[in-house]
Coordinates of C-alpha atoms and ligand atoms in Angstrom, one line a residue:
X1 CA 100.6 -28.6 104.3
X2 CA 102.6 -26.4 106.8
X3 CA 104.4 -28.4 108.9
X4 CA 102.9 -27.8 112.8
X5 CA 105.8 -26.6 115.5
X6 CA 105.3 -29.4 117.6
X7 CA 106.1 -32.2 114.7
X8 CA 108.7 -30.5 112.8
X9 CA 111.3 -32.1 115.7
X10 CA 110.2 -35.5 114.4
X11 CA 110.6 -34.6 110.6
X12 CA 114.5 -33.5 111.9
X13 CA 115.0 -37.2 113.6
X14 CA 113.7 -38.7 110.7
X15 CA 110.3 -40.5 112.5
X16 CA 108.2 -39.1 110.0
X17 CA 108.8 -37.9 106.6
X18 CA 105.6 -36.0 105.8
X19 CA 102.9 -34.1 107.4
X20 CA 99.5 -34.7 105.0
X21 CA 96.8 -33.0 106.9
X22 CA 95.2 -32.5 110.3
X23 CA 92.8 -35.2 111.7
X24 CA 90.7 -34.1 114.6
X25 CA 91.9 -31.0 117.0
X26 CA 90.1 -31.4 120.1
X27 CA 90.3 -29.9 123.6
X28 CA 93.3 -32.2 124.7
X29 CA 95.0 -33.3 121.4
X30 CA 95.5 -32.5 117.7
X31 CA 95.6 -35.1 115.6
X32 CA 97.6 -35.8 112.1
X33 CA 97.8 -38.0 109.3
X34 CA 101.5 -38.0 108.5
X35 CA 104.2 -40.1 105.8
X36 CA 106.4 -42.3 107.4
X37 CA 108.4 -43.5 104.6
X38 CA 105.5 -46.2 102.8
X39 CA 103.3 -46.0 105.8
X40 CA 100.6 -43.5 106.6
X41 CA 100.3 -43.6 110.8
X42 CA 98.5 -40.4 112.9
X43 CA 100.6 -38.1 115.1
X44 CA 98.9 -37.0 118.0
X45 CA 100.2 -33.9 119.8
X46 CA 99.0 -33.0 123.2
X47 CA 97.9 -29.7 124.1
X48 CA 99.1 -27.3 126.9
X49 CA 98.5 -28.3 131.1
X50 CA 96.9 -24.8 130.7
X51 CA 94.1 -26.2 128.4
X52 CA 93.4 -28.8 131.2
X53 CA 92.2 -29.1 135.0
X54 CA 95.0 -29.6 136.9
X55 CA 92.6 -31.1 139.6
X56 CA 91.5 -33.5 137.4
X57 CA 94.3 -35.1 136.7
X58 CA 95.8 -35.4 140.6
X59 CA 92.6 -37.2 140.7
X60 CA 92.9 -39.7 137.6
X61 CA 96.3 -40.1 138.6
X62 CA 95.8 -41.3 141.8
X63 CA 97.2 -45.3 142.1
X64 CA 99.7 -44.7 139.0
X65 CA 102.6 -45.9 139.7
X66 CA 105.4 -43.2 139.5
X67 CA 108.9 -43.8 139.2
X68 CA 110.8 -42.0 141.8
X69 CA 109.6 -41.1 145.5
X70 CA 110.6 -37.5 145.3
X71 CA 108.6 -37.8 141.7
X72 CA 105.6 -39.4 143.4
X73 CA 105.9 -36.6 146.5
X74 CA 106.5 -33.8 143.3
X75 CA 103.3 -34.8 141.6
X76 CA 100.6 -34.4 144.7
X77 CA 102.0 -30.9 145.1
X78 CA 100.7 -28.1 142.8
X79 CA 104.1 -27.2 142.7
X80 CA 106.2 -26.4 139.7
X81 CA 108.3 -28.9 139.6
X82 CA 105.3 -31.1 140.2
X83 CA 103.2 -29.9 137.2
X84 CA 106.5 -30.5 135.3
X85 CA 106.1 -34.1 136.3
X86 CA 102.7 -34.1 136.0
X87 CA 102.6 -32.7 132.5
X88 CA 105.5 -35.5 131.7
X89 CA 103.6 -38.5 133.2
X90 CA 100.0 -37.4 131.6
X91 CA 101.8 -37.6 127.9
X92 CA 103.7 -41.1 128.6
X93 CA 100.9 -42.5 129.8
X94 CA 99.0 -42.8 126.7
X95 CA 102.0 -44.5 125.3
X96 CA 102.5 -46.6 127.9
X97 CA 98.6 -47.7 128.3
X98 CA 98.8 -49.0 124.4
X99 CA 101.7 -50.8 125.0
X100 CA 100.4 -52.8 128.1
X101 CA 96.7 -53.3 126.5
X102 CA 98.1 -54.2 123.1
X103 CA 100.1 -57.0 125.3
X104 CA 96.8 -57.8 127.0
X105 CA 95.2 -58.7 123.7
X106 CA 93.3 -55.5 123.9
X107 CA 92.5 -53.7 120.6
X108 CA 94.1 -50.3 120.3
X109 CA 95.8 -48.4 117.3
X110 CA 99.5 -49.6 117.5
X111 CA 102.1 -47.5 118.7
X112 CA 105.2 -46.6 117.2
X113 CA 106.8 -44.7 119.8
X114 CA 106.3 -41.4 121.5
X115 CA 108.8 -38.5 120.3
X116 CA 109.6 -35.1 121.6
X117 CA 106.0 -35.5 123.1
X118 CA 104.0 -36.6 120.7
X119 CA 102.8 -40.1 120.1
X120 CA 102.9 -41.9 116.8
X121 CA 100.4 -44.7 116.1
X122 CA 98.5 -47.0 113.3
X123 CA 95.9 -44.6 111.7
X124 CA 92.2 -46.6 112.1
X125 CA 91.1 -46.2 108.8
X126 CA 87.3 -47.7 106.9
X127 CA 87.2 -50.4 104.3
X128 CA 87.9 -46.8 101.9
X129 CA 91.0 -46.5 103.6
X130 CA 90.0 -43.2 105.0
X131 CA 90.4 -42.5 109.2
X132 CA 87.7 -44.3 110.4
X133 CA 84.7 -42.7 112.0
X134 CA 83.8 -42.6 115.5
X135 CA 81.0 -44.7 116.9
X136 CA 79.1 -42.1 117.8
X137 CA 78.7 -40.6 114.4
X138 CA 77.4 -44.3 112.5
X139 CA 74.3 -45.6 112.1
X140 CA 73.6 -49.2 113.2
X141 CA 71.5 -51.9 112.7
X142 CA 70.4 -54.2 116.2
X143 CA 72.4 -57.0 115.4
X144 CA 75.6 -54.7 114.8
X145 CA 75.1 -52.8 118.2
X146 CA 74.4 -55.7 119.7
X147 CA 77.6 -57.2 118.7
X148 CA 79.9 -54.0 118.9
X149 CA 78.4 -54.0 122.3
X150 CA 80.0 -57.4 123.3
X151 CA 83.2 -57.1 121.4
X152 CA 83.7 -53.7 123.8
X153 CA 82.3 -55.6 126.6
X154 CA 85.4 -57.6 126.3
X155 CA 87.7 -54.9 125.4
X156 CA 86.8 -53.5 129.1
X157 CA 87.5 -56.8 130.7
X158 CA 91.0 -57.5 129.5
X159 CA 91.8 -53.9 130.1
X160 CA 90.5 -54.9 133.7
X161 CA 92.5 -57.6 133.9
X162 CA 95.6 -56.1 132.6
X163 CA 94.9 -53.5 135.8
X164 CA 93.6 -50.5 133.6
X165 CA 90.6 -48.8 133.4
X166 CA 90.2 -46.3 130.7
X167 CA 88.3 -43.8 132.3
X168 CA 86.6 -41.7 129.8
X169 CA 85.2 -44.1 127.8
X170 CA 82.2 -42.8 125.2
X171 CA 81.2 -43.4 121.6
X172 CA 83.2 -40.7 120.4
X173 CA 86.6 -42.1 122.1
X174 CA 85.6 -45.7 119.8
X175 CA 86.9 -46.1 116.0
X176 CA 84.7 -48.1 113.9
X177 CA 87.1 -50.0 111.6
X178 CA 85.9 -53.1 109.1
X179 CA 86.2 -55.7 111.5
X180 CA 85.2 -54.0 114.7
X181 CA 85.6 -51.5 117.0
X182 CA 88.7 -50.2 118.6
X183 CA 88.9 -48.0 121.6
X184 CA 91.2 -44.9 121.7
X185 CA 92.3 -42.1 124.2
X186 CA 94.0 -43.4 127.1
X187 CA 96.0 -40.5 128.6
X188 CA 93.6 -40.5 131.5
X189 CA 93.5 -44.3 132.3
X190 CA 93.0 -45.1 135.7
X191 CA 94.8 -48.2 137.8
X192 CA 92.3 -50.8 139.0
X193 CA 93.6 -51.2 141.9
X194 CA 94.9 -47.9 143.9
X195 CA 92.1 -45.7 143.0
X196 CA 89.1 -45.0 145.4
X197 CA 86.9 -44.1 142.2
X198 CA 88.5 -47.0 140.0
X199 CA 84.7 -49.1 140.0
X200 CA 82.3 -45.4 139.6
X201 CA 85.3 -45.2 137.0
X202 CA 84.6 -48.7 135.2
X203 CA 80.6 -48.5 135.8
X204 CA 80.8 -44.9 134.1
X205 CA 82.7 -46.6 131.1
X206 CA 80.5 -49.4 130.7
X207 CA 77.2 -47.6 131.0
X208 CA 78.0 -45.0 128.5
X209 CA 78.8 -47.6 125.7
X210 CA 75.6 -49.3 126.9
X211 CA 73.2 -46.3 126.8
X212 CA 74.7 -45.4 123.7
X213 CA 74.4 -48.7 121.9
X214 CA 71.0 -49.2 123.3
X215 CA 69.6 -46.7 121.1
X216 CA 69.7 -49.8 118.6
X217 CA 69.0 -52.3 120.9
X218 CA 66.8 -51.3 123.9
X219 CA 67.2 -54.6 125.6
X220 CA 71.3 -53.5 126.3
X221 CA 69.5 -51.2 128.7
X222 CA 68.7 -54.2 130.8
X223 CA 72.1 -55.3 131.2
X224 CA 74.8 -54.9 134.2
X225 CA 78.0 -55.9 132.3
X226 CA 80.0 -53.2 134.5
X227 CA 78.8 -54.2 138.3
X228 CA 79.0 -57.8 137.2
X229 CA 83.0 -57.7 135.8
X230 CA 83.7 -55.8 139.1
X231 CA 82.4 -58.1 141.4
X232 CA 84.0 -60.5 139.7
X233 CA 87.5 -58.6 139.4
X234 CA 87.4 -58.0 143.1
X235 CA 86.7 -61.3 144.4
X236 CA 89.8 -62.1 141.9
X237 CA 87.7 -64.3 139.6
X238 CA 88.1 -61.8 136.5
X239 CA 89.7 -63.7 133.6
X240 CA 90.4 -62.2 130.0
X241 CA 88.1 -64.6 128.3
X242 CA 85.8 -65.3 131.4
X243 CA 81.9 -65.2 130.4
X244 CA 79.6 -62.5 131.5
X245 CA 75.8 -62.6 131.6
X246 CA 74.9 -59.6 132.1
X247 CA 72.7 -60.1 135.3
X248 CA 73.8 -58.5 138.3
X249 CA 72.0 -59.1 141.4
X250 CA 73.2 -55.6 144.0
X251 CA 74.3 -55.7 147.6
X252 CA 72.3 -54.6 149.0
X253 CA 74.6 -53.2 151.6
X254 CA 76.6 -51.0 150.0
X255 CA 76.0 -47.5 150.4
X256 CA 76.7 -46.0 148.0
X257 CA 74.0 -48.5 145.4
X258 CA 71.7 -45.5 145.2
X259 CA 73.6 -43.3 143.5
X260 CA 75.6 -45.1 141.1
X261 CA 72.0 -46.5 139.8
X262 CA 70.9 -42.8 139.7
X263 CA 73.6 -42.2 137.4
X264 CA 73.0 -45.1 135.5
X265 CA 68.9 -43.8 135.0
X266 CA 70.2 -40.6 134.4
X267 CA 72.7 -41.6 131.2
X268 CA 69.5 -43.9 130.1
X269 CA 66.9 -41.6 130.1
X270 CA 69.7 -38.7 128.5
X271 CA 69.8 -41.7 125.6
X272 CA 66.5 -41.8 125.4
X273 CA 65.9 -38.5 124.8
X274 CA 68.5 -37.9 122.9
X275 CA 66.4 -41.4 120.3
X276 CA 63.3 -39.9 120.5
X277 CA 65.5 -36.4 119.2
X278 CA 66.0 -38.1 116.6
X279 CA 63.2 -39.6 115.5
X280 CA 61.7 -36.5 115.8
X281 CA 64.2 -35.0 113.5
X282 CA 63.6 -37.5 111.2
X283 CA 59.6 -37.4 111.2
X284 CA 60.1 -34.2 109.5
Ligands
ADP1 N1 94.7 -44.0 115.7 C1 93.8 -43.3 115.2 N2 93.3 -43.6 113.9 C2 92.3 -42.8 113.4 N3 91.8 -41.7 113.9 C3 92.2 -41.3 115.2 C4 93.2 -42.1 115.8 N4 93.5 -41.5 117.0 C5 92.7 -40.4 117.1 N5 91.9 -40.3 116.0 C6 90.9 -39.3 115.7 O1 91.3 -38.1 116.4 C7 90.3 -37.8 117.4 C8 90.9 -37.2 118.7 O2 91.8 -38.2 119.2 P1 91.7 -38.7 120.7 O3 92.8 -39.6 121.0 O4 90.3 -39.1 121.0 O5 92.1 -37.3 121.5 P2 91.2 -36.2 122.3 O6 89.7 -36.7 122.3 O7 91.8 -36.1 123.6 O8 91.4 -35.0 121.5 C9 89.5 -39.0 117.6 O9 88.2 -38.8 118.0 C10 89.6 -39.7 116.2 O10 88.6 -39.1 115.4
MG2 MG1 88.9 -38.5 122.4

Protein backbone atom coordinates (compact mmCIF):
# COMPACT_ATOMS: atom_id res chain seq x y z
CA UNK A 1 0.00 0.00 0.00
CA UNK A 2 0.75 3.85 -0.07
CA UNK A 3 2.84 4.63 2.48
CA UNK A 4 0.80 7.06 5.19
CA UNK A 5 2.70 10.71 5.82
CA UNK A 6 3.11 10.15 9.28
CA UNK A 7 5.15 6.72 8.91
CA UNK A 8 7.12 7.44 5.92
CA UNK A 9 9.80 9.29 8.60
CA UNK A 10 10.25 5.77 10.16
CA UNK A 11 10.67 3.97 6.71
CA UNK A 12 13.73 6.90 6.26
CA UNK A 13 15.42 5.86 9.83
CA UNK A 14 15.08 2.43 8.99
CA UNK A 15 12.48 1.31 12.08
CA UNK A 16 10.30 -0.20 9.65
CA UNK A 17 10.81 -1.50 6.35
CA UNK A 18 7.20 -2.00 5.04
CA UNK A 19 3.83 -0.60 5.49
CA UNK A 20 1.20 -3.87 4.71
CA UNK A 21 -2.14 -2.44 5.46
CA UNK A 22 -4.21 -0.34 7.93
CA UNK A 23 -5.55 -1.98 11.09
CA UNK A 24 -8.20 -0.05 12.87
CA UNK A 25 -8.57 4.04 12.29
CA UNK A 26 -10.39 5.25 15.13
CA UNK A 27 -11.24 8.66 16.62
CA UNK A 28 -7.71 9.06 18.45
CA UNK A 29 -5.34 6.68 16.49
CA UNK A 30 -4.79 4.82 13.16
CA UNK A 31 -3.46 1.68 13.37
CA UNK A 32 -0.96 -0.35 10.91
CA UNK A 33 0.35 -3.60 10.36
CA UNK A 34 3.90 -2.84 9.05
CA UNK A 35 7.47 -5.10 8.11
CA UNK A 36 10.17 -4.68 10.31
CA UNK A 37 12.74 -6.66 8.69
CA UNK A 38 11.32 -10.59 9.72
CA UNK A 39 8.87 -9.23 12.18
CA UNK A 40 5.39 -8.04 11.53
CA UNK A 41 4.60 -5.36 14.76
CA UNK A 42 1.53 -2.50 14.45
CA UNK A 43 2.30 1.23 14.15
CA UNK A 44 0.03 3.33 15.81
CA UNK A 45 -0.21 6.96 14.81
CA UNK A 46 -1.99 9.49 16.90
CA UNK A 47 -4.34 11.83 15.52
CA UNK A 48 -4.47 15.70 15.70
CA UNK A 49 -5.20 17.70 19.56
CA UNK A 50 -7.86 19.11 17.20
CA UNK A 51 -9.68 15.69 17.00
CA UNK A 52 -9.65 15.69 20.87
CA UNK A 53 -11.14 17.59 24.00
CA UNK A 54 -8.59 19.58 25.26
CA UNK A 55 -10.51 19.55 28.64
CA UNK A 56 -10.33 16.19 28.86
CA UNK A 57 -7.16 15.64 28.87
CA UNK A 58 -6.13 18.61 31.65
CA UNK A 59 -8.41 16.44 33.48
CA UNK A 60 -6.77 12.82 32.83
CA UNK A 61 -3.62 14.33 33.23
CA UNK A 62 -4.04 15.65 36.44
CA UNK A 63 -1.25 13.76 39.00
CA UNK A 64 1.21 12.92 36.02
CA UNK A 65 4.27 13.63 36.79
CA UNK A 66 5.81 16.23 34.29
CA UNK A 67 9.26 16.87 33.82
CA UNK A 68 10.00 20.44 34.26
CA UNK A 69 8.16 23.16 36.52
CA UNK A 70 7.75 25.66 33.74
CA UNK A 71 6.47 22.32 31.74
CA UNK A 72 4.07 21.37 34.57
CA UNK A 73 2.92 25.39 34.94
CA UNK A 74 2.85 25.24 30.60
CA UNK A 75 0.47 22.32 30.67
CA UNK A 76 -2.49 23.75 33.09
CA UNK A 77 -2.61 26.72 30.82
CA UNK A 78 -4.57 26.53 27.54
CA UNK A 79 -1.77 28.28 26.19
CA UNK A 80 0.18 27.38 23.13
CA UNK A 81 3.07 26.49 24.38
CA UNK A 82 1.01 24.48 26.77
CA UNK A 83 -0.95 22.40 24.18
CA UNK A 84 2.54 21.93 22.56
CA UNK A 85 3.41 20.16 25.80
CA UNK A 86 0.32 18.76 26.18
CA UNK A 87 0.12 17.24 22.73
CA UNK A 88 3.85 15.95 23.53
CA UNK A 89 3.09 14.34 26.94
CA UNK A 90 -0.44 12.71 25.65
CA UNK A 91 1.72 10.64 22.86
CA UNK A 92 4.69 9.56 25.32
CA UNK A 93 2.50 8.54 27.63
CA UNK A 94 1.28 5.53 25.95
CA UNK A 95 4.86 4.55 25.46
CA UNK A 96 5.75 5.10 28.64
CA UNK A 97 2.56 3.35 30.38
CA UNK A 98 3.69 -0.13 28.46
CA UNK A 99 6.96 0.19 29.56
CA UNK A 100 6.12 0.54 33.36
CA UNK A 101 3.19 -2.20 33.17
CA UNK A 102 5.20 -4.61 31.04
CA UNK A 103 7.84 -4.17 34.18
CA UNK A 104 4.85 -4.71 36.49
CA UNK A 105 4.06 -8.05 35.02
CA UNK A 106 1.13 -6.55 33.39
CA UNK A 107 0.15 -7.91 29.95
CA UNK A 108 0.30 -5.37 27.15
CA UNK A 109 1.58 -5.61 23.39
CA UNK A 110 5.38 -4.93 23.76
CA UNK A 111 6.81 -1.88 22.74
CA UNK A 112 9.47 -1.22 20.49
CA UNK A 113 9.92 2.37 20.79
CA UNK A 114 8.01 5.46 19.88
CA UNK A 115 9.44 7.41 16.69
CA UNK A 116 8.67 10.70 15.16
CA UNK A 117 5.34 10.23 17.24
CA UNK A 118 4.22 7.17 16.59
CA UNK A 119 4.51 4.14 18.68
CA UNK A 120 5.68 0.79 17.45
CA UNK A 121 4.53 -2.34 19.26
CA UNK A 122 3.96 -6.50 19.13
CA UNK A 123 0.85 -6.91 16.80
CA UNK A 124 -1.82 -9.24 19.10
CA UNK A 125 -2.61 -11.66 16.66
CA UNK A 126 -5.30 -15.18 16.93
CA UNK A 127 -4.05 -18.74 16.84
CA UNK A 128 -4.55 -17.79 12.65
CA UNK A 129 -2.00 -15.40 13.13
CA UNK A 130 -4.29 -12.66 12.11
CA UNK A 131 -4.67 -9.19 14.60
CA UNK A 132 -6.68 -10.50 17.15
CA UNK A 133 -10.13 -9.42 17.80
CA UNK A 134 -11.49 -7.31 20.45
CA UNK A 135 -13.43 -8.71 23.33
CA UNK A 136 -16.25 -7.02 22.64
CA UNK A 137 -16.73 -8.54 19.26
CA UNK A 138 -16.41 -12.67 20.49
CA UNK A 139 -18.70 -14.87 21.69
CA UNK A 140 -18.06 -16.61 24.97
CA UNK A 141 -18.93 -19.53 26.78
CA UNK A 142 -19.47 -18.99 31.02
CA UNK A 143 -16.56 -20.63 31.96
CA UNK A 144 -14.34 -18.41 29.45
CA UNK A 145 -15.96 -15.13 30.75
CA UNK A 146 -15.63 -16.14 33.91
CA UNK A 147 -12.10 -16.64 33.59
CA UNK A 148 -11.13 -13.70 31.15
CA UNK A 149 -12.97 -11.90 33.88
CA UNK A 150 -10.35 -12.81 36.62
CA UNK A 151 -7.28 -12.81 34.42
CA UNK A 152 -8.35 -8.89 33.83
CA UNK A 153 -9.23 -8.65 37.42
CA UNK A 154 -5.61 -9.06 37.96
CA UNK A 155 -4.45 -7.12 35.10
CA UNK A 156 -6.17 -3.99 36.92
CA UNK A 157 -4.54 -4.83 40.19
CA UNK A 158 -0.83 -4.84 39.22
CA UNK A 159 -1.58 -1.82 37.08
CA UNK A 160 -2.81 -0.49 40.54
CA UNK A 161 0.01 -1.40 42.21
CA UNK A 162 2.42 -0.22 39.64
CA UNK A 163 0.47 3.37 40.34
CA UNK A 164 -1.60 3.29 37.02
CA UNK A 165 -5.00 3.24 36.34
CA UNK A 166 -5.95 2.85 32.74
CA UNK A 167 -8.85 4.96 32.61
CA UNK A 168 -10.89 4.01 29.63
CA UNK A 169 -11.05 0.62 30.08
CA UNK A 170 -14.03 -1.43 27.86
CA UNK A 171 -14.29 -4.61 25.87
CA UNK A 172 -13.29 -2.91 22.82
CA UNK A 173 -9.91 -1.50 24.33
CA UNK A 174 -9.19 -5.71 25.31
CA UNK A 175 -7.33 -8.07 22.54
CA UNK A 176 -8.38 -11.58 22.73
CA UNK A 177 -5.21 -13.57 21.97
CA UNK A 178 -4.81 -17.60 22.40
CA UNK A 179 -3.84 -17.57 25.80
CA UNK A 180 -5.80 -14.68 27.23
CA UNK A 181 -6.66 -11.37 27.16
CA UNK A 182 -4.45 -8.39 26.86
CA UNK A 183 -5.41 -4.84 27.55
CA UNK A 184 -4.49 -2.02 25.11
CA UNK A 185 -4.84 1.89 24.87
CA UNK A 186 -3.14 3.68 27.55
CA UNK A 187 -2.59 7.24 26.30
CA UNK A 188 -5.07 8.35 28.86
CA UNK A 189 -3.86 6.44 31.98
CA UNK A 190 -4.48 8.06 35.04
CA UNK A 191 -1.87 8.13 38.34
CA UNK A 192 -3.36 6.38 41.33
CA UNK A 193 -2.30 8.53 43.48
CA UNK A 194 -2.63 12.46 42.52
CA UNK A 195 -5.92 12.26 40.89
CA UNK A 196 -9.23 13.38 42.74
CA UNK A 197 -11.16 10.99 40.18
CA UNK A 198 -8.38 8.22 40.25
CA UNK A 199 -11.03 5.52 42.33
CA UNK A 200 -14.58 6.78 39.97
CA UNK A 201 -11.62 6.17 37.45
CA UNK A 202 -10.73 2.48 38.65
CA UNK A 203 -14.57 1.56 39.62
CA UNK A 204 -15.53 2.82 36.02
CA UNK A 205 -12.79 0.39 34.56
CA UNK A 206 -13.72 -2.47 36.52
CA UNK A 207 -17.46 -2.31 36.13
CA UNK A 208 -17.41 -2.02 32.46
CA UNK A 209 -15.34 -5.27 32.03
CA UNK A 210 -17.84 -6.80 34.61
CA UNK A 211 -21.15 -5.73 32.97
CA UNK A 212 -19.70 -6.72 29.82
CA UNK A 213 -18.53 -10.16 30.77
CA UNK A 214 -21.63 -10.72 32.84
CA UNK A 215 -23.68 -11.11 29.74
CA UNK A 216 -22.01 -14.77 30.03
CA UNK A 217 -22.00 -15.04 33.45
CA UNK A 218 -24.75 -13.13 35.42
CA UNK A 219 -23.39 -14.00 38.69
CA UNK A 220 -20.12 -11.36 37.77
CA UNK A 221 -22.92 -8.84 38.28
CA UNK A 222 -22.80 -9.68 41.97
CA UNK A 223 -19.21 -8.93 42.35
CA UNK A 224 -17.29 -5.66 43.72
CA UNK A 225 -13.72 -6.46 42.45
CA UNK A 226 -13.16 -2.53 41.98
CA UNK A 227 -14.35 -1.04 45.52
CA UNK A 228 -12.67 -4.01 47.07
CA UNK A 229 -8.90 -3.50 45.28
CA UNK A 230 -9.32 0.22 46.28
CA UNK A 231 -9.92 -0.17 49.79
CA UNK A 232 -7.38 -2.30 49.79
CA UNK A 233 -4.83 -0.02 47.70
CA UNK A 234 -5.61 2.76 50.01
CA UNK A 235 -5.09 1.32 53.30
CA UNK A 236 -1.65 0.20 51.48
CA UNK A 237 -2.52 -3.54 51.64
CA UNK A 238 -2.71 -3.85 47.63
CA UNK A 239 -0.21 -6.52 46.46
CA UNK A 240 0.28 -7.74 42.73
CA UNK A 241 -0.75 -11.27 43.56
CA UNK A 242 -2.92 -10.39 46.75
CA UNK A 243 -6.42 -12.41 46.56
CA UNK A 244 -9.66 -10.69 46.05
CA UNK A 245 -13.20 -11.97 46.84
CA UNK A 246 -15.21 -10.09 45.36
CA UNK A 247 -17.44 -8.98 48.44
CA UNK A 248 -17.37 -5.57 49.32
CA UNK A 249 -19.12 -4.43 52.28
CA UNK A 250 -19.65 0.03 51.64
CA UNK A 251 -18.96 2.72 54.09
CA UNK A 252 -21.46 3.70 54.72
CA UNK A 253 -20.16 7.19 55.23
CA UNK A 254 -18.94 8.23 52.29
CA UNK A 255 -20.91 10.53 50.42
CA UNK A 256 -20.52 10.12 47.46
CA UNK A 257 -21.77 5.80 47.71
CA UNK A 258 -24.99 6.80 46.05
CA UNK A 259 -23.85 7.71 43.00
CA UNK A 260 -21.08 5.66 42.12
CA UNK A 261 -23.64 2.61 42.79
CA UNK A 262 -26.13 4.53 40.41
CA UNK A 263 -23.57 4.24 37.89
CA UNK A 264 -22.75 0.87 38.50
CA UNK A 265 -26.99 -0.03 37.97
CA UNK A 266 -26.89 2.10 35.21
CA UNK A 267 -23.86 0.17 33.11
CA UNK A 268 -25.79 -3.20 34.45
CA UNK A 269 -29.06 -2.58 33.37
CA UNK A 270 -27.39 -0.91 29.79
CA UNK A 271 -25.84 -4.80 29.67
CA UNK A 272 -28.80 -6.12 30.19
CA UNK A 273 -30.60 -4.62 27.61
CA UNK A 274 -28.12 -4.58 25.46
CA UNK A 275 -28.44 -9.31 26.23
CA UNK A 276 -31.88 -9.34 25.90
CA UNK A 277 -31.06 -7.21 22.33
CA UNK A 278 -29.68 -9.89 21.40
CA UNK A 279 -31.51 -12.57 22.13
CA UNK A 280 -34.08 -10.95 20.57
CA UNK A 281 -32.14 -10.64 17.51
CA UNK A 282 -31.46 -13.99 17.55
CA UNK A 283 -35.18 -15.35 18.26
CA UNK A 284 -35.68 -14.29 14.75
N1 LIG B 1 -0.92 -4.22 19.56
C1 LIG B 1 -2.02 -4.44 18.82
N2 LIG B 1 -2.21 -5.63 18.22
C2 LIG B 1 -3.31 -5.86 17.47
N3 LIG B 1 -4.28 -4.95 17.25
C3 LIG B 1 -4.15 -3.73 17.82
C4 LIG B 1 -3.03 -3.41 18.64
N4 LIG B 1 -3.15 -2.14 19.06
C5 LIG B 1 -4.31 -1.69 18.55
N5 LIG B 1 -4.93 -2.62 17.80
C6 LIG B 1 -6.19 -2.48 17.08
O1 LIG B 1 -6.39 -1.12 16.75
C7 LIG B 1 -7.54 -0.60 17.41
C8 LIG B 1 -7.29 0.83 17.86
O2 LIG B 1 -6.21 0.86 18.77
P1 LIG B 1 -6.32 1.58 20.17
O3 LIG B 1 -4.96 1.50 20.81
O4 LIG B 1 -7.45 1.02 20.94
O5 LIG B 1 -6.56 3.10 19.77
P2 LIG B 1 -7.89 4.01 19.74
O6 LIG B 1 -9.01 3.21 20.34
O7 LIG B 1 -7.52 5.18 20.55
O8 LIG B 1 -8.10 4.34 18.30
C9 LIG B 1 -7.81 -1.55 18.55
O9 LIG B 1 -9.16 -1.59 18.92
C10 LIG B 1 -7.36 -2.89 17.97
O10 LIG B 1 -8.37 -3.46 17.18
MG1 LIG C 1 -9.15 1.84 21.77
Amino acid sequence: MKTPQALLPLIEDGVIDEVLRPLKSGKEAAVYVVRSGDDIRCAKVYKDSAHRSFQQRVQYQEGRKVRGSREARAMGKATKYGRKQQEQAWKNTEVDALYQLLEAGVRVPQPYGYFHGVLVMELVTDAEGLSAPRLGEVELSADTAREYHGVLVRQVVRMLCSGLIHGDLSAYNVLVAPDGPIVIDFPQVVSASGNNAARAMLLRDVNNLTAHLGRWAPELFDTWYGEEMWAMFEAGELRPDSELTGEFEPDESEVDLDSIRQSINDAREEALIRQQGREAAEDD
